[in-house]
Every structure is written in structure tokens, then in C-alpha cells.
Coordinates of C-alpha atoms in Angstrom, one line a residue:
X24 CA 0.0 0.0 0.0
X25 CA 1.3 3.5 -1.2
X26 CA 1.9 6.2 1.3
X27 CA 4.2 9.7 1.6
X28 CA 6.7 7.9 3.0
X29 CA 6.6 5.3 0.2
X30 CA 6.3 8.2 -2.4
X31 CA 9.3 9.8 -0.9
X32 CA 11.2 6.7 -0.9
X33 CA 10.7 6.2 -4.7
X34 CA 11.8 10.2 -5.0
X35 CA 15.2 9.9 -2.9
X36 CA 15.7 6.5 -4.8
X37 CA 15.6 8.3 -8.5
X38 CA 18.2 10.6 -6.8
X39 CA 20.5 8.3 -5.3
X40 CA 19.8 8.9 -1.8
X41 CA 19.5 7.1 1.3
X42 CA 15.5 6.2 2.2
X43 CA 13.7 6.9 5.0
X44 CA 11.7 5.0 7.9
X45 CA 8.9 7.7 8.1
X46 CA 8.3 10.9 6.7
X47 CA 8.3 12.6 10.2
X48 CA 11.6 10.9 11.2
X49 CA 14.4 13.9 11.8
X50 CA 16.8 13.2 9.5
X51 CA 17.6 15.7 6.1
X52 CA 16.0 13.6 3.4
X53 CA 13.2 13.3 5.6
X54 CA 12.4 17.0 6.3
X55 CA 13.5 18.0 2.7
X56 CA 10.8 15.4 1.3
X57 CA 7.9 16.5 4.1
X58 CA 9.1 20.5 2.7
X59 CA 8.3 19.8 -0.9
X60 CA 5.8 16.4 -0.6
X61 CA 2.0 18.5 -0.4
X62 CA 3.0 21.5 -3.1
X63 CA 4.9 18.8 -5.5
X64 CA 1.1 16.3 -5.4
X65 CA -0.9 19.7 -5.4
X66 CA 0.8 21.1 -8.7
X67 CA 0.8 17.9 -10.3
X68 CA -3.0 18.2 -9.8
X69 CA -3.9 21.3 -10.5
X70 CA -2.2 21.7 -13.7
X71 CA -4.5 18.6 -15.1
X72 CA -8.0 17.4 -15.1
X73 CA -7.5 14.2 -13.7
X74 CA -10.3 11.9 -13.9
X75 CA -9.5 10.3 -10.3
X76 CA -9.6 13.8 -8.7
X77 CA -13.0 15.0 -10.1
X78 CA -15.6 15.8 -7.7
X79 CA -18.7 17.8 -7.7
X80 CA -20.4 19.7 -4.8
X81 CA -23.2 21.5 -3.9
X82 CA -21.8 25.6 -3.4
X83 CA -23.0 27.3 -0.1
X84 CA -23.8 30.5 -1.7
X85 CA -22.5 33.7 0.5
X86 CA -23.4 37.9 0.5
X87 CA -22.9 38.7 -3.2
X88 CA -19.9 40.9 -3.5
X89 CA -19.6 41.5 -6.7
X90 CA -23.3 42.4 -7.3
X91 CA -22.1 44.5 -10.4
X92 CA -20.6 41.6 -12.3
X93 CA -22.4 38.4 -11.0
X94 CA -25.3 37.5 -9.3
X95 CA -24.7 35.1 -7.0
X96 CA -21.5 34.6 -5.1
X97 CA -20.4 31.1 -3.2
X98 CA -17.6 29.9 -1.0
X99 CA -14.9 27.7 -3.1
X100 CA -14.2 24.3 -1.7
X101 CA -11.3 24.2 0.6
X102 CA -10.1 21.2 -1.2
X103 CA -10.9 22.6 -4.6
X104 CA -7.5 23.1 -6.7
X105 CA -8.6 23.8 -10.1
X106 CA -12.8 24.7 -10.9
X107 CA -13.3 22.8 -13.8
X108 CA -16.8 24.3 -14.6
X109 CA -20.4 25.1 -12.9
X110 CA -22.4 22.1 -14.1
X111 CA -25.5 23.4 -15.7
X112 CA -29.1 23.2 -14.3
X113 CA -29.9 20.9 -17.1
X114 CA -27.5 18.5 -19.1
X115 CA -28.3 19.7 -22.5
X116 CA -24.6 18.5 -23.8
X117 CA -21.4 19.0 -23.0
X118 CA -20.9 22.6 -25.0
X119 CA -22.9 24.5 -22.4
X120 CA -20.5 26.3 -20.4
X121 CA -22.0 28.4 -17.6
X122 CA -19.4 31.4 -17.2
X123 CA -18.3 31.7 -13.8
X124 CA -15.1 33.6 -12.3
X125 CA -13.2 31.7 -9.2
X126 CA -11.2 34.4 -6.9
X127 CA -10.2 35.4 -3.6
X128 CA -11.8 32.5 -2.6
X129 CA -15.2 32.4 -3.8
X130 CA -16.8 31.3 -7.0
X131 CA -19.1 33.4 -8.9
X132 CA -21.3 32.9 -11.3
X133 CA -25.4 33.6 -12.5
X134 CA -26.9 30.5 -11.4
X135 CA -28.7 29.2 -8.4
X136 CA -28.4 27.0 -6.8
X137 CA -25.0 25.9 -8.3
X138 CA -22.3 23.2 -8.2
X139 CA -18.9 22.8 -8.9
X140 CA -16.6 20.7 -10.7
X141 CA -13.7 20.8 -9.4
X142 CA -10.2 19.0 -9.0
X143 CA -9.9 18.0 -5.2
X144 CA -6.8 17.6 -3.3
X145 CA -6.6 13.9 -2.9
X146 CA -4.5 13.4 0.2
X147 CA -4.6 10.1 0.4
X148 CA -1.4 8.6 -1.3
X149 CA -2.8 4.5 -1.6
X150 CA -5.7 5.7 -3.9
X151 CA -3.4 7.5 -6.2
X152 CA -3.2 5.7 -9.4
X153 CA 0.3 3.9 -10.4
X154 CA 1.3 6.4 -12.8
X155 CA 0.4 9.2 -11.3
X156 CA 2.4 8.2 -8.3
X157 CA 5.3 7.2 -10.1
X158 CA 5.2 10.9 -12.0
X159 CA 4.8 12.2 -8.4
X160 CA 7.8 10.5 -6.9
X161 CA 9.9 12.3 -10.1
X162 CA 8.3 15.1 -9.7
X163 CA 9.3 15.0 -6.2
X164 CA 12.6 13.9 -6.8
X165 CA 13.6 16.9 -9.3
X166 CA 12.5 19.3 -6.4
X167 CA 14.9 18.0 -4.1
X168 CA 17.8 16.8 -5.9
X169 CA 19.4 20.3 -5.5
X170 CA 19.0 20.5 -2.1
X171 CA 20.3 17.2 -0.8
X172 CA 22.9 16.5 -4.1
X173 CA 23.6 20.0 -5.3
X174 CA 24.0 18.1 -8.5
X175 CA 22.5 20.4 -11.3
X176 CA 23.0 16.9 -13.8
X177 CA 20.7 14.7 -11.2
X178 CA 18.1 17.5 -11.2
X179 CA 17.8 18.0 -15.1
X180 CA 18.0 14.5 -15.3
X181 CA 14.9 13.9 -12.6
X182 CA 13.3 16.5 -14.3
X183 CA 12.9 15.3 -17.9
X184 CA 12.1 11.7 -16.2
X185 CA 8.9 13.3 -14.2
X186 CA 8.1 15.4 -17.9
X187 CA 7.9 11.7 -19.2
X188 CA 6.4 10.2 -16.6
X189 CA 3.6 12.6 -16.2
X190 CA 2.8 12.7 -20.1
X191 CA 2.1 8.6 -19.3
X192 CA 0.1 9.5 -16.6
X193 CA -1.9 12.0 -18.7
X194 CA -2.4 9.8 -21.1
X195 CA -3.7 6.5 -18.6
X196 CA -6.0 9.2 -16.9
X197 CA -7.7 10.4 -20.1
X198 CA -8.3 6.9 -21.3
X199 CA -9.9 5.7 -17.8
X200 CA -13.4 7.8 -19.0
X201 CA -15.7 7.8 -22.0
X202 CA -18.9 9.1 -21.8
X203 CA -21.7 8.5 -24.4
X204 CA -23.8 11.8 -23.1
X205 CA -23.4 13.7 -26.1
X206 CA -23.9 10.6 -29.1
X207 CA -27.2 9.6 -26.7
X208 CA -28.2 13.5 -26.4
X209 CA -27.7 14.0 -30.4
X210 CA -29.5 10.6 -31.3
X211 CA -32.5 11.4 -29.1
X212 CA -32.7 14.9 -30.5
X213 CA -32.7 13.2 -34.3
X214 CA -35.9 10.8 -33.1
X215 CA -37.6 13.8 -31.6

């Protein structure tokens, strides 16, 4: 079963360093990992729409204040990373956007009530699919190779591995989900 410490492990192994017992433990590759760990799993998410991090909620709507722009206003998700989009009132197909704006910590938008898609921060490591946790580890591993190598070569290196490794990732994630919403949508609109 995956965990940080696991994750780390993999990351201070792609570097050539000695592993740890525990993320918390006091030792330099320890508190280096547990620096760079959350912020190295949170980009990684944000900067994709992974399929395995998709959630939708509910929005608890909040004083409008932006009353000249939008007209309703709602507190964004602590665990939200990235909006993806406000799902619409009715599924019509997957070209309705509802235009929202996602700032200072709110959502806005001109639809009530409303919910979010969102990407979550998914803290738990054993759920995190192979690939993705492999990108992770080099991921990680790029981020501290300077700090505990000072070898430029090992971080350029750990670098072009995570590139890789995340395109594979990408590519898993994106084949995990079809959806037949649309085709259905367009060939019940033809009988109608």
C-alpha cells in the first residue's frame, strides 16, 4: 500500500539517496521530502483534469460581492484546486459552459443554486493511481535533488524523467473515462 513515505522513498531513490523509515523521522531527506511532498502532489494536480480527482459539490452560496458583475457569489471548496466548470441546471450536452469567475476565494457565477466541478486535493497517497504516483515520486525527486545532491546533472535528469512520466500519466488518466452523453443526447434529438 502506497503512502508519503513510500512516495518519498521512490523520489530519494531516483536521486541516489539514502530512504527513510517515516516521513516525520528527523533526518535531512526526511524534512526536505515532508518541505516539498504536499506543493509537488498539489501542482501535479492542478495543472490537469484528472479523472481520479474529479468531484462535484453543492456551493453554499454567500453575500454577493460583486453584485455589479455576478449575481450570485459562493464559497470555493477548501479542497478545490482547479474549478473545472459550474455544471448546468440541465444537461443539454457537453458545449454549455456556464461562465463563472473563481477568486479570492469564492466562485461566482449567474446560477442558483449551483455546483462545482472541481479537482480536489486527494490526500490520500494508496488511492493515487500507479502512474500518477510514479510521475509524483519524479516530480518529487527533481524538487529535491538540489537540495540534498547539489547536482544540477541529477536535477535536469529527474526533471525530464517526471516530464515523461507525467505525459504517461496524462495519457492513462484520459483513457480511464468515455462518456456517451453527447452521441445519446444528439440521437435522441434526431428521433424527436
Amino acid at each position: 500500500m502506497s503512502s508519503v513515505t513510500s512516495i518519498c522513498n521512490l523520489a530519494l531513490s531516483n536521486i541516489g539517496k539514502k530512504l527513510i523509515s517515516d516521513i516525520n523521522e528527523q533526518s535531512t531527506e526526511a524534512k526536505t521530502c515532508k518541505l516539498h511532498f504536499d506543493l509537488a502532489r498539489d501542482t501535479m494536480l492542478q495543472g490537469y483534469e484528472w479523472e481520479f480527482a474529479k468531484s462535484i459539490v453543492d456551493l453554499a452560496e454567500v453575500a454577493n460581492t460583486r453584485a455589479d458583475r455576478w449575481e450570485r457569489t459562493y464559497t470555493r471548496p477548501t479542497n478545490c484546486l482547479k474549478p473545472i466548470r459550474i455544471v448546468p441546471e440541465v444537461y443539454v450536452s457537453d458545449d454549455i459552459e456556464v461562465p463563472y469567475a473563481a477568486t479570492e476565494g469564492f466562485i461566482f457565477c449567474n446560477q442558483s443554486p449551483a455546483k462545482l466541478e472541481f479537482i480536489r486535493r486527494f490526500e490520500d497517497p494508496s488511492r493515487l493511481p500507479p502512474l500518477f504516483q510514479d510521475a509524483l515520486s519524479w516530480a518529487l525527486a527533481a524538487k529535491i535533488a538540489i537540495p540534498l545532491t547539489s547536482d544540477q546533472s541529477t536535477r535536469k535528469d529527474a526533471y525530464q524523467i517526471a516530464t515523461s512520466t507525467l505525459e504517461a500519466a496524462k495519457v492513462a488518466d484520459a483513457n480511464e473515462n468515455y462518456s456517451t452523453w453527447a452521441e445519446n443526447s444528439a440521437l435522441i434529438n434526431a428521433r424527436g
